[in-house]
CSV table of C-alpha atoms and ligand atoms in Angstrom, one decimal:
chain,number,residue,atom,x,y,z
A,1,MET,CA,138.6,101.0,97.2
A,2,LYS,CA,135.1,99.6,97.9
A,3,ALA,CA,133.9,99.6,101.5
A,4,VAL,CA,131.8,97.0,103.3
A,5,VAL,CA,129.2,98.5,105.5
A,6,MET,CA,128.7,96.6,108.8
A,7,LYS,CA,125.8,97.6,111.0
A,8,PHE,CA,125.6,96.3,114.5
A,9,GLY,CA,122.2,96.4,116.3
A,10,GLY,CA,121.5,97.2,120.0
A,11,THR,CA,122.1,93.7,121.3
A,12,SER,CA,125.4,93.5,119.4
A,13,VAL,CA,126.6,96.5,121.4
A,14,GLU,CA,124.6,96.0,124.6
A,15,ASP,CA,127.6,95.9,127.0
A,16,ALA,CA,131.4,95.7,127.1
A,17,VAL,CA,131.4,92.0,126.3
A,18,ALA,CA,129.2,92.5,123.2
A,19,ILE,CA,131.3,95.5,122.0
A,20,ASN,CA,134.5,93.5,122.3
A,21,ARG,CA,132.9,90.7,120.3
A,22,THR,CA,131.9,93.3,117.6
A,23,ALA,CA,135.5,94.7,117.6
A,24,LYS,CA,136.8,91.2,116.8
A,25,ILE,CA,134.3,90.8,113.9
A,26,VAL,CA,135.4,94.1,112.4
A,27,GLN,CA,139.1,93.3,112.9
A,28,GLY,CA,138.5,90.0,111.2
A,29,ARG,CA,137.3,91.9,108.1
A,30,ILE,CA,140.3,94.2,108.1
A,31,ASP,CA,142.6,91.2,108.4
A,32,GLN,CA,140.9,89.8,105.2
A,33,GLY,CA,141.9,93.0,103.4
A,34,GLN,CA,138.3,94.5,103.5
A,35,ARG,CA,137.5,98.2,104.3
A,36,PRO,CA,134.7,98.3,106.9
A,37,VAL,CA,132.5,101.3,107.6
A,38,VAL,CA,130.7,100.6,110.8
A,39,VAL,CA,127.2,101.8,111.7
A,40,VAL,CA,126.0,101.2,115.3
A,41,SER,CA,122.7,101.3,117.1
A,42,ALA,CA,122.3,102.6,120.7
A,43,MET,CA,123.1,100.0,123.3
A,44,ALA,CA,120.1,97.6,123.7
A,45,LYS,CA,117.0,99.2,125.3
A,46,VAL,CA,118.6,102.7,125.5
A,47,THR,CA,116.3,104.1,122.8
A,48,ASP,CA,113.2,102.9,124.7
A,49,GLN,CA,114.5,104.4,127.9
A,50,LEU,CA,115.3,107.8,126.4
A,51,LEU,CA,111.8,107.8,124.9
A,52,ALA,CA,110.4,107.1,128.3
A,53,ALA,CA,112.5,109.8,129.9
A,54,ALA,CA,111.3,112.4,127.3
A,55,LYS,CA,107.7,111.3,127.8
A,56,SER,CA,107.9,111.6,131.6
A,57,ALA,CA,109.4,115.0,131.3
A,58,GLY,CA,106.8,116.1,128.8
A,59,ARG,CA,104.1,115.2,131.4
A,60,GLY,CA,105.9,117.3,134.0
A,61,ASP,CA,107.4,114.3,135.9
A,62,ARG,CA,110.8,115.8,136.3
A,63,ASN,CA,112.1,113.4,138.9
A,64,GLY,CA,110.9,110.3,137.0
A,65,ALA,CA,112.7,111.6,133.8
A,66,LEU,CA,115.9,112.4,135.7
A,67,ALA,CA,115.9,109.0,137.4
A,68,ILE,CA,115.9,107.3,134.0
A,69,SER,CA,118.7,109.5,132.7
A,70,ALA,CA,120.8,108.8,135.9
A,71,ARG,CA,120.5,105.0,135.3
A,72,LEU,CA,121.6,105.5,131.7
A,73,ARG,CA,124.5,107.7,132.8
A,74,ASN,CA,125.7,104.9,135.1
A,75,ARG,CA,125.3,102.3,132.4
A,76,HIS,CA,127.4,104.2,129.9
A,77,CYS,CA,130.1,105.1,132.5
A,78,ASP,CA,130.3,101.5,133.6
A,79,THR,CA,130.6,100.2,130.1
A,80,SER,CA,133.3,102.7,129.3
A,81,ALA,CA,135.2,101.6,132.5
A,82,ALA,CA,134.9,98.0,131.5
A,83,LEU,CA,136.1,98.7,127.9
A,84,LEU,CA,139.1,101.0,128.4
A,85,PRO,CA,142.2,100.8,130.6
A,86,ALA,CA,142.2,103.3,133.5
A,87,ALA,CA,144.8,105.5,131.8
A,88,ALA,CA,142.5,106.0,128.8
A,89,GLN,CA,139.4,106.7,130.8
A,90,GLY,CA,139.6,110.4,131.6
A,91,PRO,CA,138.5,112.2,128.4
A,92,ILE,CA,135.7,109.8,127.5
A,93,GLN,CA,134.3,109.7,131.1
A,94,SER,CA,134.1,113.5,131.2
A,95,TRP,CA,132.6,113.6,127.8
A,96,ILE,CA,129.9,111.1,128.9
A,97,GLN,CA,129.2,113.3,131.9
A,98,GLN,CA,128.8,116.4,129.7
A,99,GLU,CA,126.5,114.6,127.3
A,100,PHE,CA,124.2,113.5,130.2
A,101,ASP,CA,124.4,117.0,131.7
A,102,SER,CA,123.0,118.2,128.3
A,103,ILE,CA,120.3,115.5,128.4
A,104,ASP,CA,119.3,116.5,131.9
A,105,GLU,CA,119.1,120.1,131.0
A,106,ILE,CA,116.7,119.3,128.1
A,107,LEU,CA,114.6,117.1,130.4
A,108,ARG,CA,114.4,119.8,133.1
A,109,GLY,CA,113.3,122.3,130.4
A,110,LEU,CA,110.7,119.9,129.1
A,111,SER,CA,109.2,119.2,132.5
A,112,ALA,CA,109.1,123.0,133.2
A,113,VAL,CA,107.1,123.5,130.0
A,114,GLY,CA,105.2,120.3,130.3
A,115,GLU,CA,105.1,119.7,126.6
A,116,LEU,CA,107.0,117.4,124.3
A,117,THR,CA,107.3,118.2,120.6
A,118,LEU,CA,108.4,115.6,118.0
A,119,ARG,CA,111.5,117.8,117.4
A,120,THR,CA,112.6,117.7,121.0
A,121,ASN,CA,111.8,114.0,121.2
A,122,ASP,CA,114.2,113.4,118.3
A,123,MET,CA,116.8,115.5,120.1
A,124,VAL,CA,116.6,113.5,123.3
A,125,VAL,CA,116.5,110.1,121.6
A,126,SER,CA,119.4,110.9,119.3
A,127,PHE,CA,121.8,110.7,122.3
A,128,GLY,CA,121.5,106.9,122.3
A,129,GLU,CA,123.4,106.5,119.0
A,130,ARG,CA,125.6,109.6,119.7
A,131,LEU,CA,126.8,108.0,122.9
A,132,SER,CA,127.2,104.4,121.6
A,133,SER,CA,129.1,105.4,118.5
A,134,ARG,CA,131.7,107.5,120.4
A,135,LEU,CA,132.2,104.9,123.0
A,136,ILE,CA,132.6,102.1,120.4
A,137,THR,CA,135.1,104.2,118.5
A,138,GLU,CA,137.2,104.5,121.6
A,139,ALA,CA,136.9,100.8,122.3
A,140,PHE,CA,138.0,99.9,118.7
A,141,ARG,CA,140.9,102.3,118.9
A,142,ASN,CA,141.9,100.7,122.2
A,143,GLN,CA,142.0,97.4,120.4
A,144,GLY,CA,144.4,98.8,117.9
A,145,MET,CA,142.0,99.6,115.1
A,146,ASN,CA,142.4,102.9,113.2
A,147,ALA,CA,138.8,103.9,114.0
A,148,VAL,CA,137.5,107.4,113.5
A,149,HIS,CA,134.2,108.7,114.8
A,150,VAL,CA,132.0,110.5,112.2
A,151,ASP,CA,128.9,112.3,113.4
A,152,ALA,CA,126.1,110.7,111.4
A,153,ARG,CA,124.3,114.0,111.3
A,154,THR,CA,126.9,115.4,108.9
A,155,VAL,CA,126.2,112.6,106.4
A,156,ILE,CA,122.5,111.6,106.8
A,157,VAL,CA,120.6,114.6,105.5
A,158,THR,CA,116.8,114.4,105.9
A,159,ASP,CA,113.6,116.5,105.7
A,160,ALA,CA,112.1,117.9,108.9
A,161,GLN,CA,109.5,115.2,109.4
A,162,HIS,CA,110.5,114.5,113.0
A,163,GLY,CA,110.1,111.0,114.3
A,164,LYS,CA,110.3,109.5,110.8
A,165,ALA,CA,112.3,111.8,108.6
A,166,THR,CA,112.8,111.1,104.9
A,167,PRO,CA,116.5,111.0,103.8
A,168,ASP,CA,117.7,113.0,100.8
A,169,SER,CA,119.6,110.3,98.9
A,170,ALA,CA,121.4,112.6,96.5
A,171,LEU,CA,122.8,114.8,99.3
A,172,ILE,CA,123.7,111.7,101.3
A,173,GLU,CA,125.6,110.3,98.4
A,174,ALA,CA,127.5,113.5,98.0
A,175,ARG,CA,128.3,113.6,101.8
A,176,CYS,CA,129.4,109.9,101.8
A,177,GLN,CA,131.8,110.7,99.0
A,178,GLN,CA,133.0,113.9,100.8
A,179,TYR,CA,133.3,112.6,104.4
A,180,LEU,CA,133.5,108.8,104.3
A,181,GLN,CA,135.2,107.7,101.1
A,182,PRO,CA,138.5,109.5,101.9
A,183,LEU,CA,138.7,107.8,105.3
A,184,VAL,CA,138.1,104.4,103.6
A,185,ASP,CA,140.7,105.2,101.1
A,186,ALA,CA,143.2,106.1,103.8
A,187,GLY,CA,142.6,102.7,105.5
A,188,GLN,CA,140.7,104.2,108.4
A,189,VAL,CA,137.5,102.7,109.9
A,190,PRO,CA,134.7,105.3,110.1
A,191,ILE,CA,132.1,104.7,112.8
A,192,LEU,CA,128.7,106.3,112.7
A,193,GLY,CA,125.6,106.1,114.9
A,194,GLY,CA,122.6,104.7,113.0
A,195,PHE,CA,119.1,106.1,113.1
A,196,ILE,CA,120.0,109.8,113.5
A,197,GLY,CA,120.2,112.5,110.8
A,198,SER,CA,119.8,116.2,110.4
A,199,THR,CA,118.1,118.7,108.2
A,200,VAL,CA,120.2,120.9,105.9
A,201,GLU,CA,119.8,123.6,108.6
A,202,GLY,CA,121.4,121.3,111.1
A,203,VAL,CA,118.3,120.3,113.2
A,204,THR,CA,118.6,116.7,114.6
A,205,THR,CA,116.1,114.2,113.1
A,206,THR,CA,115.6,110.4,113.3
A,207,LEU,CA,114.6,107.8,110.7
A,208,GLY,CA,112.0,105.9,112.7
A,209,ARG,CA,112.3,102.9,115.0
A,210,GLY,CA,114.7,100.3,113.8
A,211,GLY,CA,116.2,103.0,111.5
A,212,SER,CA,119.9,102.0,112.0
A,213,ASP,CA,119.4,99.4,109.3
A,214,TYR,CA,118.3,102.2,107.0
A,215,THR,CA,121.4,104.3,107.8
A,216,ALA,CA,123.6,101.3,106.9
A,217,ALA,CA,121.7,100.9,103.6
A,218,LEU,CA,122.0,104.7,102.8
A,219,VAL,CA,125.7,104.7,103.5
A,220,GLY,CA,126.1,101.5,101.5
A,221,GLY,CA,124.3,103.0,98.6
A,222,GLY,CA,126.2,106.3,98.9
A,223,LEU,CA,129.6,104.5,98.9
A,224,GLU,CA,128.5,101.9,96.3
A,225,ALA,CA,129.7,99.4,98.9
A,226,GLU,CA,130.5,95.8,98.0
A,227,ALA,CA,128.0,94.6,100.6
A,228,ILE,CA,125.8,95.8,103.4
A,229,GLU,CA,125.9,93.6,106.5
A,230,ILE,CA,123.2,93.7,109.2
A,231,TRP,CA,124.6,92.1,112.3
A,232,THR,CA,122.0,91.1,114.8
A,233,ASP,CA,121.1,88.6,117.5
A,234,VAL,CA,119.7,85.8,115.3
A,235,ASN,CA,121.3,83.6,112.6
A,236,GLY,CA,119.7,85.6,109.8
A,237,ILE,CA,116.2,85.9,108.3
A,238,MET,CA,114.3,82.9,109.7
A,239,THR,CA,111.2,81.1,108.5
A,240,ALA,CA,109.3,82.9,111.3
A,241,ASP,CA,110.2,85.0,114.3
A,242,PRO,CA,112.3,82.6,116.4
A,243,ARG,CA,110.8,84.1,119.6
A,244,VAL,CA,107.4,83.0,118.5
A,245,CYS,CA,108.4,79.8,116.7
A,246,PRO,CA,111.5,78.2,118.3
A,247,ASP,CA,111.9,75.7,115.5
A,248,ALA,CA,112.2,78.4,112.8
A,249,LEU,CA,114.9,77.7,110.2
A,250,ARG,CA,117.5,80.1,108.8
A,251,VAL,CA,116.7,81.1,105.2
A,252,LYS,CA,120.0,80.9,103.3
A,253,THR,CA,119.0,83.2,100.4
A,254,ILE,CA,116.0,85.4,99.7
A,255,SER,CA,115.3,88.0,97.0
A,256,PHE,CA,115.1,91.7,97.6
A,257,GLU,CA,111.4,91.6,96.7
A,258,GLU,CA,110.6,88.9,99.2
A,259,ALA,CA,112.7,90.5,102.0
A,260,ALA,CA,111.0,93.8,101.4
A,261,GLU,CA,107.6,92.2,101.9
A,262,LEU,CA,108.7,90.5,105.0
A,263,ALA,CA,110.2,93.6,106.5
A,264,TYR,CA,107.2,95.7,105.7
A,265,PHE,CA,104.8,93.2,107.2
A,266,GLY,CA,106.5,92.9,110.5
A,267,ALA,CA,109.7,90.9,110.4
A,268,LYS,CA,111.6,93.2,112.8
A,269,VAL,CA,114.9,91.7,111.8
A,270,LEU,CA,115.2,94.2,108.9
A,271,HIS,CA,113.9,97.8,108.6
A,272,PRO,CA,111.6,97.9,105.6
A,273,ALA,CA,113.4,100.8,103.9
A,274,THR,CA,116.8,99.0,104.0
A,275,ILE,CA,116.2,97.2,100.8
A,276,LEU,CA,115.6,100.2,98.5
A,277,PRO,CA,119.1,101.8,98.4
A,278,ALA,CA,120.6,98.3,98.0
A,279,VAL,CA,118.3,97.4,95.1
A,280,GLN,CA,119.0,100.6,93.3
A,281,LYS,CA,122.7,99.9,93.3
A,282,ASN,CA,122.4,96.1,93.3
A,283,ILE,CA,124.4,95.7,96.5
A,284,PRO,CA,123.9,92.4,98.3
A,285,VAL,CA,122.6,92.6,101.8
A,286,LEU,CA,123.6,90.0,104.4
A,287,VAL,CA,121.9,89.4,107.7
A,288,LEU,CA,124.4,87.9,110.2
A,289,ASN,CA,124.6,86.9,113.9
A,290,SER,CA,127.2,88.8,116.0
A,291,ARG,CA,126.9,86.0,118.7
A,292,ASN,CA,127.6,83.3,116.1
A,293,ALA,CA,129.9,85.1,113.6
A,294,GLN,CA,130.9,81.9,111.8
A,295,ASN,CA,127.3,81.3,110.6
A,296,GLU,CA,126.8,82.3,107.0
A,297,GLY,CA,123.5,84.1,107.7
A,298,THR,CA,121.0,85.1,105.0
A,299,ARG,CA,122.0,86.6,101.7
A,300,ILE,CA,119.5,89.0,100.1
A,301,THR,CA,120.1,89.3,96.3
A,302,ALA,CA,118.4,90.7,93.3
A,303,LEU,CA,117.0,87.4,91.9
A,304,ALA,CA,115.2,84.7,93.7
A,305,THR,CA,116.8,81.3,93.8
A,306,HIS,CA,114.5,78.5,92.8
A,307,CYS,CA,112.8,77.0,95.9
A,308,SER,CA,110.6,74.0,96.0
A,309,SER,CA,108.6,75.2,99.0
A,310,PRO,CA,105.9,77.7,98.4
A,311,PHE,CA,106.8,80.0,101.2
A,312,LYS,CA,110.1,81.4,102.5
A,313,SER,CA,109.0,83.0,105.7
A,314,ILE,CA,106.0,84.1,107.8
A,315,ALA,CA,105.8,87.6,109.2
A,316,ALA,CA,103.3,89.1,111.7
A,317,LYS,CA,102.5,92.7,112.3
A,318,LYS,CA,100.6,93.6,115.4
A,319,LYS,CA,98.9,96.7,116.7
A,320,LEU,CA,96.7,97.2,113.7
A,321,THR,CA,93.1,98.5,113.5
A,322,ILE,CA,90.5,97.5,110.9
A,323,ILE,CA,88.3,100.3,109.8
A,324,ASP,CA,85.0,99.4,108.2
A,325,LEU,CA,83.1,101.9,106.0
A,326,VAL,CA,79.5,101.1,105.0
A,327,ALA,CA,77.9,103.4,102.4
A,328,SER,CA,75.2,101.5,100.6
A,329,ARG,CA,74.6,103.8,97.7
A,330,MET,CA,77.8,105.7,97.2
A,331,LEU,CA,80.5,103.1,97.4
A,332,MET,CA,81.2,102.1,93.9
A,333,SER,CA,80.3,105.5,92.5
A,334,HIS,CA,83.0,107.4,90.6
A,335,GLY,CA,85.6,109.1,92.8
A,336,TYR,CA,84.4,107.6,96.1
A,337,LEU,CA,87.6,105.7,97.0
A,338,ARG,CA,89.6,108.7,96.0
A,339,ALA,CA,87.7,110.7,98.6
A,340,VAL,CA,88.3,108.0,101.2
A,341,PHE,CA,92.1,107.9,100.5
A,342,GLU,CA,92.3,111.7,100.5
A,343,ILE,CA,91.2,111.6,104.1
A,344,PHE,CA,93.9,109.0,105.0
A,345,ASP,CA,96.4,111.2,103.2
A,346,LYS,CA,95.3,114.3,105.2
A,347,HIS,CA,95.9,112.3,108.5
A,348,LYS,CA,99.2,111.0,107.1
A,349,THR,CA,98.0,107.4,107.8
A,350,ALA,CA,99.3,104.6,105.7
A,351,VAL,CA,96.9,101.8,104.8
A,352,ASP,CA,98.2,98.2,104.8
A,353,MET,CA,95.3,96.2,103.3
A,354,VAL,CA,92.1,97.1,101.6
A,355,SER,CA,89.1,95.0,100.6
A,356,THR,CA,85.9,96.2,99.0
A,357,SER,CA,82.4,95.0,98.3
A,358,GLU,CA,79.4,96.7,96.7
A,359,VAL,CA,78.4,98.3,100.0
A,360,SER,CA,81.4,98.4,102.2
A,361,VAL,CA,85.2,98.9,102.2
A,362,SER,CA,87.5,97.6,105.0
A,363,LEU,CA,90.9,99.0,105.5
A,364,THR,CA,93.7,98.3,108.0
A,365,VAL,CA,96.0,100.9,109.6
A,366,ASP,CA,98.5,101.1,112.3
A,367,SER,CA,96.7,101.8,115.6
A,368,ASN,CA,97.5,105.4,116.5
A,369,GLU,CA,96.3,108.3,118.5
A,370,GLN,CA,94.8,110.1,115.5
A,371,LEU,CA,92.2,107.4,114.8
A,372,PRO,CA,89.2,109.3,116.4
A,373,GLU,CA,89.9,112.3,114.2
A,374,LEU,CA,90.4,110.1,111.1
A,375,ALA,CA,87.1,108.3,111.9
A,376,ALA,CA,85.3,111.6,112.4
A,377,ASP,CA,86.4,112.8,108.9
A,378,LEU,CA,85.5,109.4,107.3
A,379,SER,CA,82.1,109.5,108.8
A,380,LYS,CA,81.2,112.3,106.4
A,381,LEU,CA,81.4,109.7,103.7
A,382,ALA,CA,80.1,106.5,105.3
A,383,ASP,CA,79.1,104.8,108.5
A,384,VAL,CA,82.3,104.1,110.3
A,385,THR,CA,83.3,101.4,112.8
A,386,TYR,CA,86.8,100.5,113.8
A,387,GLU,CA,88.3,97.7,115.9
A,388,GLY,CA,91.8,97.6,117.3
A,389,ARG,CA,94.1,94.8,118.6
A,390,LYS,CA,94.2,93.2,115.1
A,391,ALA,CA,97.2,91.6,113.4
A,392,LEU,CA,98.3,90.8,109.9
A,393,ILE,CA,100.0,87.6,109.0
A,394,CYS,CA,102.0,87.7,105.9
A,395,MET,CA,103.2,84.6,104.2
A,396,VAL,CA,106.0,85.4,101.7
A,397,GLY,CA,107.5,83.3,98.9
A,398,GLY,CA,108.2,83.9,95.2
A,399,ASN,CA,107.0,80.4,94.4
A,400,ILE,CA,103.3,80.8,95.2
A,401,ARG,CA,102.7,82.1,91.7
A,402,GLY,CA,100.4,79.8,89.8
A,403,GLN,CA,100.5,77.0,92.5
A,404,ASN,CA,97.0,75.5,92.9
A,405,GLY,CA,95.5,74.9,96.3
A,406,ILE,CA,97.9,77.0,98.3
A,407,ALA,CA,95.2,79.2,99.8
A,408,ALA,CA,93.2,76.1,100.8
A,409,GLN,CA,96.3,74.7,102.6
A,410,VAL,CA,96.9,78.0,104.4
A,411,PHE,CA,93.4,78.4,105.7
A,412,HIS,CA,93.1,74.7,106.5
A,413,ALA,CA,96.2,75.1,108.8
A,414,ILE,CA,94.5,77.8,110.7
A,415,ARG,CA,90.9,76.6,110.5
A,416,HIS,CA,90.4,77.0,114.2
A,417,ILE,CA,91.2,80.8,114.0
A,418,ASN,CA,88.8,83.5,112.9
A,419,VAL,CA,90.1,85.3,109.8
A,420,ARG,CA,88.8,88.8,109.1
A,421,MET,CA,90.3,90.0,105.8
A,422,ILE,CA,92.3,88.3,103.1
A,423,SER,CA,94.6,89.6,100.4
A,424,GLN,CA,97.0,88.2,97.9
A,425,GLY,CA,99.5,90.8,96.6
A,426,ALA,CA,99.5,91.6,92.9
A,427,ALA,CA,103.1,90.6,92.7
A,428,GLU,CA,102.0,87.2,93.9
A,429,ILE,CA,104.8,86.8,96.3
A,430,ASN,CA,102.7,87.2,99.5
A,431,MET,CA,99.5,86.0,100.9
A,432,SER,CA,98.2,88.1,103.9
A,433,PHE,CA,95.2,88.0,106.2
A,434,MET,CA,94.0,89.7,109.4
A,435,ILE,CA,93.3,88.0,112.7
A,436,ASP,CA,92.9,88.9,116.3
A,437,GLU,CA,96.2,89.9,118.0
A,438,ASP,CA,95.8,87.2,120.6
A,439,ASP,CA,95.7,84.5,117.9
A,440,VAL,CA,99.0,85.5,116.3
A,441,ASP,CA,101.5,83.1,118.0
A,442,GLU,CA,99.2,80.2,117.6
A,443,ALA,CA,98.6,81.0,113.9
A,444,VAL,CA,102.3,81.4,113.1
A,445,ARG,CA,103.2,78.1,114.8
A,446,SER,CA,100.4,76.2,113.0
A,447,LEU,CA,101.3,77.7,109.6
A,448,HIS,CA,105.0,76.9,110.3
A,449,ALA,CA,104.2,73.3,111.1
A,450,ALA,CA,102.1,73.0,108.0
A,451,PHE,CA,104.5,74.6,105.5
A,452,PHE,CA,108.0,73.8,106.7
A,453,VAL,CA,107.7,70.0,107.2
A,454,ASP,CA,110.0,69.2,104.3
A,455,PRO,CA,112.0,72.3,103.6
A,456,ASP,CA,114.2,72.7,100.5
A,457,PRO,CA,117.8,72.2,101.8
A,458,ASP,CA,119.1,74.5,99.1
A,459,ILE,CA,117.2,77.4,100.6
A,460,PHE,CA,116.8,76.6,104.3
A,461,ASP,CA,119.4,75.6,106.8
A,462,ILE,CA,118.1,72.2,108.1
A,463,THR,CA,121.1,71.2,110.1
A,464,ALA,CA,119.5,72.1,113.5
A,465,ARG,CA,116.4,70.1,112.6
A,466,LYS,CA,118.5,67.1,111.5
A,467,ALA,CA,120.4,67.2,114.8
A,468,ILE,CA,117.1,67.1,116.7
A,469,GLU,CA,115.8,64.2,114.5
A,470,SER,CA,119.0,62.2,115.1
A,471,VAL,CA,118.6,62.5,118.9
A,472,HIS,CA,115.0,61.1,118.6
A,473,LEU,CA,116.1,58.2,116.4
B,501,ADP,P1,118.8,94.7,116.2
B,501,ADP,O1,118.8,95.4,117.5
B,501,ADP,O2,120.0,94.0,115.9
B,501,ADP,O3,118.4,95.7,115.1
B,501,ADP,P2,116.1,93.7,116.2
B,501,ADP,O4,115.5,93.4,117.5
B,501,ADP,O5,115.6,94.9,115.5
B,501,ADP,O6,117.7,93.6,116.2
B,501,ADP,O7,115.8,92.5,115.2
B,501,ADP,C1,116.1,91.2,115.5
B,501,ADP,C2,114.9,90.4,116.0
B,501,ADP,O8,113.9,90.3,115.0
B,501,ADP,C3,115.2,89.0,116.4
B,501,ADP,O9,115.7,88.8,117.7
B,501,ADP,C4,113.8,88.3,116.2
B,501,ADP,O10,113.1,88.1,117.4
B,501,ADP,C5,113.0,89.3,115.4
B,501,ADP,N1,112.5,88.7,114.1
B,501,ADP,C6,111.2,88.8,113.7
B,501,ADP,N2,110.9,88.1,112.6
B,501,ADP,C7,112.1,87.5,112.3
B,501,ADP,C8,112.5,86.7,111.2
B,501,ADP,N3,111.7,86.3,110.2
B,501,ADP,N4,113.8,86.2,111.2
B,501,ADP,C9,114.6,86.6,112.1
B,501,ADP,N5,114.3,87.4,113.2
B,501,ADP,C10,113.1,87.9,113.3
B,502,LIG,N1,118.1,102.6,118.3
B,502,LIG,C1,117.0,102.8,117.4
B,502,LIG,C2,115.8,101.9,117.9
B,502,LIG,O1,115.9,101.2,118.8
B,502,LIG,C3,117.4,102.4,116.0
B,502,LIG,C4,117.9,101.0,115.8
B,502,LIG,O2,118.4,100.4,116.7
B,502,LIG,O3,117.8,100.6,114.6
B,502,LIG,O4,114.8,102.0,117.3
B,503,MG,MG1,116.6,96.4,114.3
């Protein structure tokens, strides 16, 4: 029988109240005759705090690291106490204590050595999902569900690129069939931590920040699930980040292609890699709100539905750097750009946007600590300057193809803002440009006001806006 993969993000499992809400949502699916497989993130902010603890320990700040761990220990114990009746507390409480004893042992070791490797960082940070998934399994069982904990590291096999490991889809598919499908067939509810994996040798890895969405998609692909549901703290994919633009509207349906662009260019609501396993198997992805479970969310499907508005959503990606290379004679000579990109490859740095002229080439990259080394290598080919604190705004919509005057409207809406680089994707479903990081919120709001005045009601949920308008009448 086909499973439905339900992934709950950090805010959906942040405390006992949220976990109980999540349990109700999953039980609702079981009541409808569906077979859920649940993927959970660490409780909200736990990943950040584990990273901070590892970093402190790596600098030799033993007490600082242990203090963070002690706070997390209390939070997990308190949540467990609030979720389970006293009689069921014993084993889980002592297990939580043991897990934190292991974390503290690693932190002590790290601070003695004063060095943090990516491999140990992964080990420390993996505890977030390891803890949440066990705790949630106990809570679900206590609510009467036939939930079974599955260590995600037995299913999600990756390479050894710590911090952002690449999953091995073929092996994962085999493991999903071996470990998860029999549980689904037996009417049990497997619960796995997202984000974490392991190499074939059994070394713990992680899939990169926000990677629990990716776990859900890999499991969905491996099980050929009927749907992959990403449960979060907003009503779905919105026309802009609602934290930046409070009047953002829910997008009812969006294509895989459009969602992938949005995710890649900064819409945190979905991890960019989530789309691929779903596209390959043509599994619909839904983005839903665990605080408003009745809402129908956003449906991501293979084909774009016709939309009369040019854009579906606006994404923004911050913390970028523009690198300018000026090489008056060489630039357009044969093989020059190849030499440039080989240097980016050597430093494992991905480029988001490129623009070239006869004498110069500008590229944008994520700001990172390796930039000085990268620039030093590039300076063998050209005069190099780089400038950080830049951001990319990406306007996405399948309907910009062949529409006249769209670019003029975009740049008119932000005429008061300085634009550094511009690009329109070859697939013609996005229009992107670089601005200063400080201008992002203002730019997103201005663009939203310009392009979502009269939204297509088949694509966007305009009920909230209508309610506001009727109050003003
Ligand atoms: P989770 O912990 O559930 O994975 P995230 O914090 O990773 O949740 O993603 C949800 C957040 O993404 C929202 O709270 C919202 O602020 C942000 N976000 C950014 N862009 C968008 C967008 N276009 N639509 C919806 N949410 C967005
Ligand atoms: N807990 C991880 C993070 O915060 C993974 C996730 O939640 O998707 O990045
Ligand atoms: Mg997320």
